[in-house]
Every structure is written in structure tokens, then in C-alpha cells.
Coordinates of C-alpha atoms in Angstrom, one line a residue:
M901 CA 0.0 0.0 0.0
A902 CA 2.8 2.4 1.0
L903 CA 4.5 1.9 -2.4
A904 CA 1.3 2.6 -4.3
Q905 CA 0.7 5.8 -2.2
E906 CA 4.2 6.9 -2.9
E907 CA 3.7 6.2 -6.7
N908 CA 0.5 8.3 -6.6
G909 CA 2.2 11.2 -4.8
E910 CA 0.3 10.7 -1.6
L911 CA 3.5 11.3 0.5
D912 CA 1.8 11.9 3.9
N913 CA -0.3 8.8 3.6
A914 CA 2.7 6.8 2.5
I915 CA 4.7 7.9 5.6
T916 CA 1.8 6.7 7.8
S917 CA 1.8 3.3 6.0
Y918 CA 5.5 2.9 6.4
D919 CA 5.3 3.8 10.1
L920 CA 2.8 0.9 10.5
A921 CA 5.0 -1.5 8.5
V922 CA 8.1 -0.6 10.6
E923 CA 6.1 -1.1 13.8
V924 CA 5.1 -4.6 12.7
L925 CA 8.4 -5.7 11.2
R926 CA 10.5 -4.6 14.1
A927 CA 8.9 -7.3 16.3
L928 CA 10.3 -10.0 13.9
P929 CA 13.9 -11.1 13.2
P930 CA 15.8 -8.8 10.7
T931 CA 14.3 -8.9 7.2
T932 CA 14.8 -7.3 3.8
E933 CA 11.3 -5.9 4.1
L934 CA 12.3 -3.9 7.3
A935 CA 15.4 -2.5 5.7
T936 CA 13.3 -1.5 2.6
A937 CA 10.6 0.1 4.8
Y938 CA 13.3 2.3 6.5
N939 CA 14.8 3.2 3.1
E940 CA 11.5 4.1 1.5
R941 CA 10.3 6.2 4.4
S942 CA 13.6 8.0 4.4
Y943 CA 13.2 8.8 0.7
I944 CA 9.8 10.3 1.2
R945 CA 11.2 12.5 4.0
Y946 CA 14.0 13.5 1.6
L947 CA 11.4 14.6 -1.0
Q948 CA 9.4 16.5 1.7
T949 CA 12.3 18.3 3.4
N950 CA 15.7 17.8 1.7
D951 CA 17.0 17.9 5.3
P952 CA 19.6 15.1 6.2
L953 CA 18.8 15.5 9.9
V954 CA 15.2 14.3 9.0
Y955 CA 15.8 11.5 6.5
C956 CA 19.2 10.1 7.5
P957 CA 18.3 8.4 10.8
D958 CA 16.1 5.9 8.9
R959 CA 19.0 5.1 6.6
Q960 CA 21.3 4.4 9.5
L961 CA 18.8 2.0 10.9
A962 CA 18.5 0.3 7.5
V963 CA 22.2 -0.3 7.4
S964 CA 22.2 -2.0 10.9
I965 CA 19.5 -4.3 9.5
A966 CA 21.3 -5.0 6.2
R967 CA 24.5 -6.0 7.9
Q968 CA 22.6 -8.9 9.5
L969 CA 21.5 -10.1 6.0
P970 CA 24.7 -11.5 4.4
G971 CA 22.6 -13.5 1.8
E972 CA 21.0 -10.3 0.5
P973 CA 23.6 -8.5 -1.7
E974 CA 21.0 -6.3 -3.4
T975 CA 19.6 -5.1 -0.1
Q976 CA 23.1 -4.5 1.3
A977 CA 24.4 -2.6 -1.8
K978 CA 21.2 -0.4 -2.0
T979 CA 21.2 0.3 1.7
Y980 CA 24.9 1.2 2.0
T981 CA 24.6 3.5 -1.0
Q982 CA 21.6 5.3 0.3
Y983 CA 23.2 5.9 3.6
A984 CA 26.4 7.2 1.9
F985 CA 24.3 10.1 0.6
C986 CA 24.1 11.3 4.2
F987 CA 27.9 11.8 4.4
T988 CA 27.7 14.4 1.6
H989 CA 26.7 16.8 4.4
K990 CA 29.6 15.8 6.8
R991 CA 33.1 16.9 5.6
E992 CA 34.8 15.2 8.6
Q993 CA 33.2 11.9 7.6
F994 CA 34.3 12.0 3.9
N995 CA 36.5 8.9 4.1
E996 CA 33.8 7.0 6.0
G997 CA 31.4 7.7 3.2
L998 CA 33.9 6.6 0.5
S999 CA 34.6 3.4 2.5
L1000 CA 30.9 2.5 2.6
L1001 CA 30.6 3.1 -1.2
R1002 CA 33.6 0.9 -1.9
E1003 CA 32.0 -1.9 0.1
A1004 CA 28.8 -1.5 -1.8
L1005 CA 30.6 -1.5 -5.2
E1006 CA 32.5 -4.7 -4.3
I1007 CA 29.3 -6.4 -3.3
A1008 CA 27.6 -5.2 -6.6
K1009 CA 30.4 -6.4 -8.9
S1010 CA 31.1 -9.7 -7.1
N1011 CA 27.4 -10.6 -7.3
Q1012 CA 26.9 -9.2 -10.8
L1013 CA 24.1 -6.8 -9.7
S1014 CA 22.3 -4.7 -12.3
P1015 CA 23.7 -1.6 -14.1
N1016 CA 21.0 0.4 -12.2
R1017 CA 22.5 -0.6 -8.8
I1018 CA 26.1 0.1 -9.9
G1019 CA 24.9 3.4 -11.3
M1020 CA 23.5 4.4 -7.9
I1021 CA 26.8 3.6 -6.3
Y1022 CA 28.8 5.7 -8.8
N1023 CA 26.2 8.5 -8.3
A1024 CA 26.6 8.5 -4.6
T1025 CA 30.4 8.5 -5.0
G1026 CA 30.3 11.5 -7.3
L1027 CA 28.0 13.4 -5.0
L1028 CA 30.3 12.8 -2.1
Y1029 CA 33.3 14.2 -4.1
R1030 CA 31.1 17.1 -5.2
K1031 CA 30.0 18.1 -1.7
N1032 CA 33.7 18.1 -0.7
Q1033 CA 34.4 20.3 -3.7
I1034 CA 36.7 17.8 -5.5
Y1035 CA 34.9 18.5 -8.8
D1036 CA 37.0 16.7 -11.3
K1037 CA 36.6 13.4 -9.4
A1038 CA 32.9 14.2 -9.0
H1039 CA 32.5 14.6 -12.8
E1040 CA 34.3 11.3 -13.4
Y1041 CA 32.0 9.2 -11.2
L1042 CA 28.8 11.0 -12.2
T1043 CA 29.7 10.3 -15.8
L1044 CA 30.2 6.6 -15.0
A1045 CA 26.8 6.6 -13.3
Y1046 CA 25.1 8.2 -16.4
E1047 CA 26.7 5.6 -18.7
Q1048 CA 25.4 2.7 -16.5
W1049 CA 21.8 4.0 -16.7
A1050 CA 22.1 4.9 -20.4
S1051 CA 23.1 1.2 -21.1
V1052 CA 19.6 0.1 -19.9
D1053 CA 17.7 3.3 -21.1
D1054 CA 16.7 4.2 -17.5
R1055 CA 15.5 7.7 -18.4
Q1056 CA 14.6 8.9 -14.9
D1057 CA 18.1 8.2 -13.6
M1058 CA 19.8 9.4 -16.8
F1059 CA 17.9 12.7 -16.4
N1060 CA 18.8 13.1 -12.7
M1061 CA 22.4 12.5 -13.5
L1062 CA 22.4 15.2 -16.2
H1063 CA 20.8 17.6 -13.7
T1064 CA 23.8 17.0 -11.4
L1065 CA 26.4 17.0 -14.1
V1066 CA 25.2 20.5 -15.2
S1067 CA 26.1 22.0 -11.8
V1068 CA 29.4 20.2 -11.6
A1069 CA 30.4 21.4 -15.1
I1070 CA 29.5 25.0 -14.0
E1071 CA 31.7 24.6 -11.0
L1072 CA 34.6 23.5 -13.3
N1073 CA 33.8 26.4 -15.6
Q1074 CA 33.1 24.0 -18.4
L1075 CA 30.1 26.0 -19.6
D1076 CA 30.0 24.5 -23.1
Q1077 CA 29.9 21.0 -21.6
A1078 CA 27.2 22.2 -19.2
Q1079 CA 25.1 23.4 -22.2
T1080 CA 25.5 20.0 -23.9
Y1081 CA 24.1 18.3 -20.8
V1082 CA 21.1 20.8 -20.8
E1083 CA 20.4 19.9 -24.4
K1084 CA 20.3 16.2 -23.5
M1085 CA 17.9 17.1 -20.7
F1086 CA 15.5 18.8 -23.1
A1087 CA 15.8 15.9 -25.5
L1088 CA 14.8 13.4 -22.8
A1089 CA 12.0 15.7 -21.7
N1090 CA 10.6 15.8 -25.2
N1091 CA 10.9 12.0 -25.7
S1092 CA 9.5 11.1 -22.2
P1093 CA 6.2 12.9 -21.6
Q1094 CA 5.3 10.4 -18.9
F1095 CA 7.9 12.2 -16.6
K1096 CA 6.0 15.4 -15.9
D1097 CA 8.7 17.4 -14.2
F1098 CA 11.5 16.8 -16.7
T1099 CA 10.8 20.1 -18.5
F1100 CA 10.8 22.0 -15.2
F1101 CA 14.3 20.8 -14.4
A1102 CA 15.5 21.3 -17.9
E1103 CA 14.4 24.9 -17.8
L1104 CA 16.0 25.4 -14.3
N1105 CA 19.3 24.0 -15.5
A1106 CA 19.2 26.0 -18.7
G1107 CA 18.8 29.1 -16.6
L1108 CA 21.7 28.2 -14.3
V1109 CA 24.0 27.9 -17.4
K1110 CA 22.9 31.2 -18.8
L1111 CA 23.4 32.8 -15.4
A1112 CA 26.9 31.5 -15.2
Q1113 CA 27.5 33.0 -18.7
D1114 CA 26.2 36.4 -17.4
N1115 CA 23.4 36.1 -20.0
Y1116 CA 20.8 37.5 -17.6
S1117 CA 17.9 38.0 -20.0
N1118 CA 18.0 34.4 -21.2
A1119 CA 18.5 33.2 -17.7
I1120 CA 15.4 35.1 -16.6
S1121 CA 13.4 33.6 -19.4
H1122 CA 14.3 30.0 -18.5
F1123 CA 13.7 30.6 -14.8
H1124 CA 10.3 32.1 -15.6
R1125 CA 9.4 29.0 -17.7
A1126 CA 10.5 26.8 -14.8
E1127 CA 8.3 28.8 -12.4
S1128 CA 5.3 28.2 -14.7
L1129 CA 6.0 24.5 -14.4
A1130 CA 6.4 24.4 -10.6
N1131 CA 3.1 22.5 -10.2
T1132 CA 4.6 19.5 -12.2
T1133 CA 7.2 18.6 -9.4
S1134 CA 6.9 17.8 -5.7
E1135 CA 10.5 18.8 -4.9
Q1136 CA 9.9 22.1 -3.1
F1137 CA 13.7 22.7 -2.6
F1138 CA 14.3 23.1 -6.3
I1139 CA 11.1 25.2 -6.7
T1140 CA 12.5 27.5 -4.1
M1141 CA 16.0 27.4 -5.6
N1142 CA 14.6 28.4 -9.0
R1143 CA 12.9 31.5 -7.4
V1144 CA 16.2 32.5 -5.7
K1145 CA 18.1 32.2 -9.0
L1146 CA 15.4 34.2 -10.7
A1147 CA 15.6 36.9 -8.1
K1148 CA 19.4 37.1 -8.6
A1149 CA 19.2 37.1 -12.4
A1150 CA 16.6 39.9 -12.2
L1151 CA 18.8 41.9 -9.9
L1152 CA 21.9 41.5 -12.0
G1153 CA 19.8 42.3 -15.1
G1154 CA 18.6 45.6 -13.6
N1155 CA 15.0 44.6 -12.6
E1156 CA 15.2 45.3 -8.9
K1157 CA 11.4 45.2 -8.6
E1158 CA 11.1 41.6 -9.9
A1159 CA 14.1 40.6 -7.8
I1160 CA 12.4 41.8 -4.6
Q1161 CA 9.1 40.2 -5.6
F1162 CA 10.6 36.7 -5.9
A1163 CA 12.8 37.2 -2.8
K1164 CA 9.7 38.0 -0.7
T1165 CA 8.0 34.9 -2.1
V1166 CA 10.9 32.8 -1.0
N1167 CA 11.2 34.6 2.4
E1168 CA 7.5 33.8 3.1
S1169 CA 7.8 30.1 2.2
S1170 CA 8.5 27.2 4.5
S1171 CA 11.5 26.1 2.3
L1172 CA 13.7 29.1 3.1
G1173 CA 15.6 27.1 5.8
S1174 CA 16.6 24.4 3.3
L1175 CA 18.7 26.9 1.3
D1176 CA 22.4 27.4 1.8
G1177 CA 23.4 30.3 4.1
G1178 CA 24.5 32.6 1.2
S1179 CA 21.1 32.3 -0.6
Q1180 CA 19.2 32.9 2.7
D1181 CA 21.3 36.1 3.2
F1182 CA 20.6 37.3 -0.3
V1183 CA 16.8 36.8 0.2
K1184 CA 16.8 38.6 3.5
A1185 CA 18.9 41.5 2.0
M1186 CA 16.3 42.0 -0.7
V1187 CA 13.5 42.0 1.7
A1188 CA 15.3 44.4 4.0
L1189 CA 15.9 46.8 1.0
D1190 CA 12.2 46.6 0.2
N1191 CA 11.5 47.5 3.8
R1192 CA 13.9 50.5 3.6
Q1193 CA 16.3 48.9 6.1
P1194 CA 19.7 49.5 4.3
V1195 CA 21.8 48.7 7.4
I1196 CA 20.2 45.3 7.8
A1197 CA 20.4 44.7 4.0
A1198 CA 24.1 45.6 4.1
K1199 CA 24.7 43.1 7.0
H1200 CA 23.1 40.3 5.1
L1201 CA 25.0 41.1 1.9
L1202 CA 28.2 41.1 4.0
D1203 CA 27.3 37.8 5.5
M1204 CA 26.7 36.5 2.0
S1205 CA 30.1 37.7 0.9
R1206 CA 31.7 36.0 3.9
S1207 CA 29.9 32.7 3.0
E1208 CA 31.2 33.0 -0.5
T1209 CA 34.7 33.7 0.8
K1210 CA 34.5 30.7 3.1
A1211 CA 33.4 28.5 0.2
R1212 CA 36.4 29.7 -1.9
R1213 CA 38.7 28.9 1.1
D1214 CA 37.1 25.4 1.5
F1215 CA 37.5 24.8 -2.3
I1216 CA 41.2 25.7 -2.1
R1217 CA 41.7 23.5 0.9
S1218 CA 39.9 20.5 -0.7
A1219 CA 41.9 20.9 -3.9
A1220 CA 45.2 21.0 -2.0
L1221 CA 44.3 17.9 0.0
E1222 CA 43.2 16.0 -3.1
Y1223 CA 46.4 16.9 -5.0
A1224 CA 48.5 16.0 -2.0
S1225 CA 46.7 12.6 -1.8
R1226 CA 47.3 11.9 -5.5
H1227 CA 51.0 12.9 -5.1
D1228 CA 51.3 10.6 -2.0
A1229 CA 49.7 7.8 -4.1
S1230 CA 52.4 8.3 -6.8
V1231 CA 55.2 8.2 -4.2
A1232 CA 53.7 5.0 -2.7
Q1233 CA 53.6 3.3 -6.1
F1234 CA 57.2 4.4 -6.7
E1235 CA 58.3 2.9 -3.3
K1236 CA 56.4 -0.3 -4.2
T1237 CA 58.3 -0.5 -7.5
M1238 CA 61.6 -0.1 -5.6
L1239 CA 60.7 -3.0 -3.3
E1240 CA 59.8 -5.2 -6.2
T1241 CA 63.0 -4.4 -8.0
Q1242 CA 65.1 -5.2 -4.8
L1243 CA 63.3 -8.6 -4.6
Q1244 CA 64.3 -9.3 -8.2
I1245 CA 67.9 -8.5 -7.4
Q1246 CA 67.9 -10.9 -4.5
Q1247 CA 66.5 -13.6 -6.8
L1248 CA 69.3 -13.0 -9.3
Q1249 CA 71.9 -13.2 -6.5
L1250 CA 70.6 -16.7 -5.5
A1251 CA 70.6 -17.8 -9.1
S1252 CA 74.2 -16.7 -9.5
Q1253 CA 75.3 -19.5 -7.1
E1254 CA 74.4 -22.0 -9.8
Q1255 CA 75.7 -20.2 -12.8
A1256 CA 78.2 -17.9 -11.2
Q1257 CA 80.1 -16.5 -14.2
K1258 CA 77.1 -16.1 -16.5
N1259 CA 74.8 -14.7 -13.9
T1260 CA 77.4 -12.4 -12.5
R1261 CA 77.7 -10.7 -15.9
I1262 CA 73.9 -10.4 -16.1
Y1263 CA 73.7 -9.1 -12.6
L1264 CA 76.4 -6.4 -13.3
I1265 CA 74.6 -5.2 -16.4
L1266 CA 71.2 -5.1 -14.7
S1267 CA 72.7 -3.5 -11.6
S1268 CA 74.2 -0.7 -13.7
L1269 CA 70.9 -0.1 -15.6
L1270 CA 69.0 -0.3 -12.3
A1271 CA 71.4 2.2 -10.6
I1272 CA 71.0 4.6 -13.5
S1273 CA 67.2 4.2 -13.5
L1274 CA 66.9 4.6 -9.8
S1275 CA 69.2 7.6 -9.9
M1276 CA 67.1 9.2 -12.5
L1277 CA 63.9 8.4 -10.7
A1278 CA 65.4 9.7 -7.4
V1279 CA 66.2 13.0 -9.1
V1280 CA 62.7 13.2 -10.6
L1281 CA 61.2 12.4 -7.2
V1282 CA 63.3 14.9 -5.3
R1283 CA 62.5 17.6 -7.9
S1284 CA 58.8 16.7 -7.8
R1285 CA 58.7 16.9 -4.1
A1286 CA 60.5 20.2 -4.0
K1287 CA 58.2 21.6 -6.7
F1288 CA 55.1 20.3 -5.0
R1289 CA 56.3 21.7 -1.6
Y1290 CA 56.7 25.1 -3.2
R1291 CA 53.3 25.0 -4.9
A1292 CA 51.7 23.8 -1.7
Q1293 CA 53.2 26.7 0.2
T1294 CA 52.8 29.5 -2.3
D1295 CA 49.9 31.4 -3.9
H1296 CA 50.3 30.8 -7.6
L1297 CA 49.1 34.3 -8.6
T1298 CA 51.2 36.5 -6.3
G1299 CA 54.1 34.4 -5.1
A1300 CA 53.1 35.2 -1.5
A1301 CA 52.6 32.5 1.1
N1302 CA 49.2 30.8 0.9
R1303 CA 46.8 30.2 3.8
R1304 CA 48.2 26.7 4.4
H1305 CA 51.8 27.9 4.7
L1306 CA 50.7 30.8 7.0
F1307 CA 49.1 28.3 9.4
E1308 CA 52.2 26.1 9.2
L1309 CA 54.7 28.9 10.1
A1310 CA 52.5 30.8 12.6
P1311 CA 52.8 28.3 15.5
I1312 CA 56.6 28.5 15.2
I1313 CA 56.6 32.3 15.2
L1314 CA 54.1 32.5 18.0
N1315 CA 56.0 30.0 20.2
R1316 CA 59.3 31.7 19.6
T1317 CA 58.1 35.2 20.4
A1318 CA 56.1 33.9 23.4
A1319 CA 59.3 32.3 24.9
K1320 CA 60.9 35.8 24.7
S1321 CA 57.8 37.7 25.8
Q1322 CA 57.7 39.6 22.6
P1323 CA 54.5 40.9 21.0
V1324 CA 53.0 39.7 17.8
S1325 CA 50.4 41.4 15.6
V1326 CA 48.3 40.5 12.6
L1327 CA 47.0 42.7 9.7
L1328 CA 44.0 41.4 7.8
F1329 CA 43.2 43.5 4.7
D1330 CA 41.3 43.3 1.4
I1331 CA 40.8 45.5 -1.7
D1332 CA 37.8 47.9 -1.4
H1333 CA 35.2 47.5 -4.1
F1334 CA 37.3 44.8 -5.9
K1335 CA 34.2 43.5 -7.8
R1336 CA 34.0 46.9 -9.5
I1337 CA 37.5 46.5 -10.8
N1338 CA 36.7 43.0 -12.2
D1339 CA 33.4 44.2 -13.7
K1340 CA 34.9 47.3 -15.3
Y1341 CA 38.3 46.2 -16.5
G1342 CA 38.1 42.4 -16.6
H1343 CA 39.5 39.6 -14.5
D1344 CA 43.1 39.9 -15.9
V1345 CA 43.2 43.5 -14.6
G1346 CA 41.7 42.2 -11.3
D1347 CA 44.5 39.7 -11.0
E1348 CA 47.1 42.4 -11.7
A1349 CA 45.5 44.5 -8.9
I1350 CA 45.9 41.6 -6.5
R1351 CA 49.6 41.3 -7.5
F1352 CA 50.0 45.1 -7.1
V1353 CA 48.7 45.0 -3.5
V1354 CA 51.2 42.2 -2.6
R1355 CA 54.1 44.0 -4.2
T1356 CA 53.2 47.2 -2.3
A1357 CA 52.8 45.3 1.0
R1358 CA 56.3 43.7 0.4
S1359 CA 57.8 47.1 -0.3
I1360 CA 56.9 48.4 3.2
S1361 CA 57.4 45.2 5.1
R1362 CA 60.4 44.0 7.1
S1363 CA 62.4 41.0 6.3
H1364 CA 60.9 38.9 9.1
D1365 CA 57.2 39.8 8.3
L1366 CA 55.1 37.1 6.6
I1367 CA 52.7 38.2 3.9
A1368 CA 50.0 35.7 2.8
R1369 CA 47.1 35.7 0.4
L1370 CA 44.1 34.0 2.1
G1371 CA 42.0 33.8 -1.1
G1372 CA 40.3 36.2 -3.5
E1373 CA 41.2 39.8 -2.6
E1374 CA 41.9 39.0 1.1
F1375 CA 45.4 39.1 2.6
A1376 CA 47.1 38.8 5.9
S1377 CA 50.5 39.9 7.4
L1378 CA 52.0 38.2 10.5
L1379 CA 54.2 40.7 12.2
P1380 CA 56.6 39.3 14.9
E1381 CA 58.1 41.6 17.6
T1382 CA 55.4 44.2 16.8
D1383 CA 53.1 45.8 19.3
I1384 CA 49.7 47.5 18.6
I1385 CA 51.3 51.0 18.0
Q1386 CA 53.9 49.6 15.6
A1387 CA 51.3 47.5 13.8
N1388 CA 49.0 50.5 13.4
E1389 CA 51.9 52.5 11.9
I1390 CA 52.7 49.7 9.4
A1391 CA 49.1 49.3 8.5
E1392 CA 48.7 53.1 7.9
R1393 CA 51.9 53.2 5.8
L1394 CA 50.5 50.3 3.6
R1395 CA 47.1 52.0 3.3
M1396 CA 48.6 55.4 2.4
S1397 CA 51.1 53.8 -0.1
L1398 CA 48.3 52.2 -2.0
Q1399 CA 46.1 55.3 -1.8
E1400 CA 48.9 57.5 -3.3
Q1401 CA 49.8 55.1 -6.1
S1402 CA 48.0 54.1 -9.3
L1403 CA 48.1 50.8 -11.1
L1404 CA 49.1 51.2 -14.8
Y1405 CA 48.1 48.2 -16.7
K1406 CA 47.2 47.7 -20.4
G1407 CA 46.6 51.4 -20.8
H1408 CA 44.4 51.6 -17.7
V1409 CA 45.1 54.0 -14.8
I1410 CA 43.4 52.4 -11.8
K1411 CA 43.1 53.9 -8.3
M1412 CA 42.4 51.5 -5.5
T1413 CA 42.2 51.5 -1.7
I1414 CA 42.3 48.9 1.0
S1415 CA 40.7 48.5 4.4
I1416 CA 42.8 46.9 7.2
G1417 CA 42.0 45.2 10.5
V1418 CA 44.7 45.0 13.2
A1419 CA 45.0 42.7 16.1
T1420 CA 47.8 42.2 18.6
R1421 CA 48.3 39.1 20.8
R1422 CA 47.2 39.7 24.4
T1423 CA 48.3 36.5 26.0
N1424 CA 51.1 34.1 25.1
D1425 CA 48.7 31.2 24.5
E1426 CA 46.6 33.1 21.9
T1427 CA 46.5 31.2 18.6
L1428 CA 46.6 32.4 15.0
D1429 CA 42.9 31.5 14.6
S1430 CA 42.1 33.9 17.5
L1431 CA 44.2 36.7 16.1
L1432 CA 42.6 36.4 12.6
N1433 CA 39.2 36.4 14.1
H1434 CA 40.0 39.6 16.1
A1435 CA 41.5 41.2 13.0
D1436 CA 38.5 40.2 10.9
Q1437 CA 36.2 42.0 13.4
A1438 CA 38.4 45.0 13.2
L1439 CA 38.3 44.8 9.3
Y1440 CA 34.5 44.7 9.5
E1441 CA 34.6 47.9 11.6
A1442 CA 36.9 49.5 9.0
K1443 CA 34.5 48.6 6.2
R1444 CA 31.5 49.8 8.2
G1445 CA 33.3 53.1 8.8
G1446 CA 33.6 53.9 5.1
R1447 CA 36.5 51.8 3.8
N1448 CA 40.1 53.0 3.1
R1449 CA 40.9 53.1 6.7
V1450 CA 42.7 51.1 9.5
A1451 CA 40.8 49.8 12.6
H1452 CA 42.3 47.8 15.5
F1453 CA 40.6 45.2 17.6
Q1454 CA 39.4 46.3 21.0
A1455 CA 38.2 43.7 23.4

């Protein structure tokens, strides 16, 4: 009955039926039916809320049942895969999610389960990589999932996979590839009229691609068509997301009235809480503007900017960890090859006892070749490690230290100065109205502006100061042996130096300013995180005070 109700869209009734089924089956020994009831009830809760805190507990219970059913590979693979979707929301459990999916894939392949099941495992793996912002691996696994479903013409899952591939291609800035996926979605929608919501999602994704291309008028048209089809889908999260994207496209396209209209619609809906923090801040900023509350609107827009900055930092961290992991895997393979080669040499030495003269000659030849090969490989490995270490510590655009290197050196500097009872200060600064520079002159000029700020900062810095780019247009300077008065003087020199100079680049004369937040260590056990947090609060005060100024943290 529950399955039939779910099929007919009677989700509340289906939940009630599954509640009854679970109550009855829990009194019996573990069965496939109980695991299925938990999984299906979880899926309906996903459709209704898109909130992992609501739908994931049932999936965890289903896994505990499935592990007691060794003779049911289909149930185990399905249950492990569905539970792995819950780990897309928990960065700290990334490896646990991957381990669960590897177990599911091994079960599926060893028991020759259907392409549909294997596709679901690839899909979950891709989504896990995507949530952790490792987009190239996400694209790889999502493509494998699409190919599995295409092999059996499973149009529903093919379509769902194209929907996800569009957003991943946009994140990778592969907009032509994203457009190709959208065209496939429209083709499936035209050839599959039995799936009523295909056209809604095709229009939504077409709008997302046009928005990424800054083609606001076409983006608005697609989002409007999706809005007109909202009654064809039960997935409220995507209906709400479409309205937020429509509001953003309208605002960027110059139609503030329409942007506010759709933002107010989202703000009054029960789905607002399912959106990411940045989208919620955008909606609240639009509503505040409509209510003539500019300060509140500015706060929400600043919060949105901070969310985007955090997302960029998380992406950089995820990318660095992924590249480090791949490099470590290469080193491990090299070390394995070394061990295998050493074993072969030992075997040759034993054989030489039987054919001493002949094998000695062979051994000398092979040893010479091996020594040359190993020397060459050792040189390559040493250079590779040195190059990787430099890249891992340095911002590629400016040559300054990156965030990771700053956090590696900071404890050393803080401990050394603490042992000598010396002060330490931090400057946190960013370029005022940097988006205007990008929009007016282009991203290449924006990149040169970032390099210009770093060059200027170096010109007024001391040899023992550490300058780092944290991401985007945001920078930090760690100043050993520097109290609050000295730090304010250095910050003011940097601010004045940039104010008095102009960037000359490709025929453009560009004036720019920066705002600076200053914080000084108050106790010897204060960490870099604490100093940056205090400097960030001071930077916020500098921005709020009108920009192009220095502010220091006051407890």
C-alpha cells in the first residue's frame, strides 16, 4: 500500500503506511522488508524536506538491519549506497562515506548486480566528491553513473544524472559541456512525456548555465518558464532554488522590482531554511531593501560575501588535500616498485650461485641499468617533491605565502616570540570594491590588482614579516616583535602607499584602496585563529566606517 501511495504522490499517507510497516516488522527477526521500509520512508522524507537530519536516521537503521542479512547483496548494496548520501553533508566523515561506497561497489560487482544498482553507487560517490568540492573526481564518477543508466535506457536516472552534471560542469567552468548536458535534458523531456517534471528541471538548469554565462535576459526567461511548471514537481527545494536564482538574475539584469518580488515569495515560504546560508542572506537582504532597512540589508550582503569567501577557502583546501593525496599515491607506487626491484635483485643473487660466471655478468649489467634508472627516478622524485612543496606553500598568482603555509609557520613564530615575551600582531586586509575593478576592466586586470597589492605590501614590510594571500582579494600579514602601536603604523603606511599610487596596466590607470583590521596578541597562548578572528572583526569595523581606513581590535 505504501509503495502505491508513494507512486501516486500521496506522500503523507505513504509515511503513515511505512510507520505501521516498521512497527510490525521490528517485532520480527531482521528482514529485507524492514530495511526496505526504512529506506523508502527515508526517501519520502527527503522529498518533503531535503534535510539530512530528518531523512538520514532511517537510513542508518536500515544499514544496521542490512549487515545482518549476508545473503541479500541487493539489499546491502542499496542500503549502503543510500546511507552514503548522508555523508555528503559531513566533511569530517568524507573517508567513511567513501569506504561505505567501496564496500557497496565490491558487493555489486562480485554478485553481478544490475547496471542500475552500480549506477546508484557511482552516483553517490560522485555526489560525495562534489560536496567536498573535488569537482574533477565528482565529474568522473557521475559520468560513470550516467553511462550505466544509459546502457539500460533508465531515463529517470539518466535525467537526474544530467541535472547533477550541469552544476558540476559549471563549478569546473566547463560551460560548453554544461550546455551540452542541458540539451540532452530537453531531448529526454521531449521524448519522455510520462515524466511530468523533466521540463521544469531542464528549464531550471538552462537558466543556471545562462546565469553562469552572465546572460541575464535568457537566464530570466528560462527561470520564468520553470516557475510556470512548478506544479509539475513535488520537490519544493528546487522550486525555491529556482525562485532565488530568478531573483538574482533579475537583480543583475537591472530589474530590482522583480528581484524583490521573488525574494519576498521565498522569504515567506517554509522552504527558506533548506537553502544554503548565502542564498538565505541574499533573500533577506532583498526583503530588507524593500522595507527600507539599508543597514540590515548591508549586513546580510556582507554575511553572503563571507559565506562565498568561506566557500572559496574550502575549495582551495579541498583541492590542495586532493592533489596531496594523489601525489602521495604516486610516491607509494614508486616505493612499491623499488621494493619489487630489490626482490628481483635478490633472486638474481641466489641464481648466481648455480651459474656464477654467466649470472654475475647479467647481474652487473642489470645493476648498472638499475642504478642509472633509480638515480634518474630519485632525481625526478626529489624535484617533484620540492616543486610540490613550493606549490603547496605559495599562492600561484602573487608568489606570496598561501593560507596553508601561513598556518604552518604561525605556531613556530608564536611560540618563539612567546618564549621571549615579545609581542605579535596580525594585519587582515582586502581591496575595497574589488568586484567593480573586475566588472569594469576584466579579471586579468583584477589579477594584476591583487599582485600590485602584494608588491606594495612587500615594499613596506620588514624581512621577518610574513605576507600571505588567504583567497580572492583578502590578505594577511603576520608581524613578529610588533606591538599594537607599531602594527597600526605599518598598516597606515600600507594604506597610504596604495592610496597614493596608481596601477598602470594595459593602458588603464586604476586607483584603489584597501581596508585593514589590526589585532595584537594579548596572552602568550593566543592562537593564529584567534588573532585572525579579532583582525576580521576590526576589518569589519573599517569597512563599516567607510573603507580606506585602519581599525584595530578592541576587546
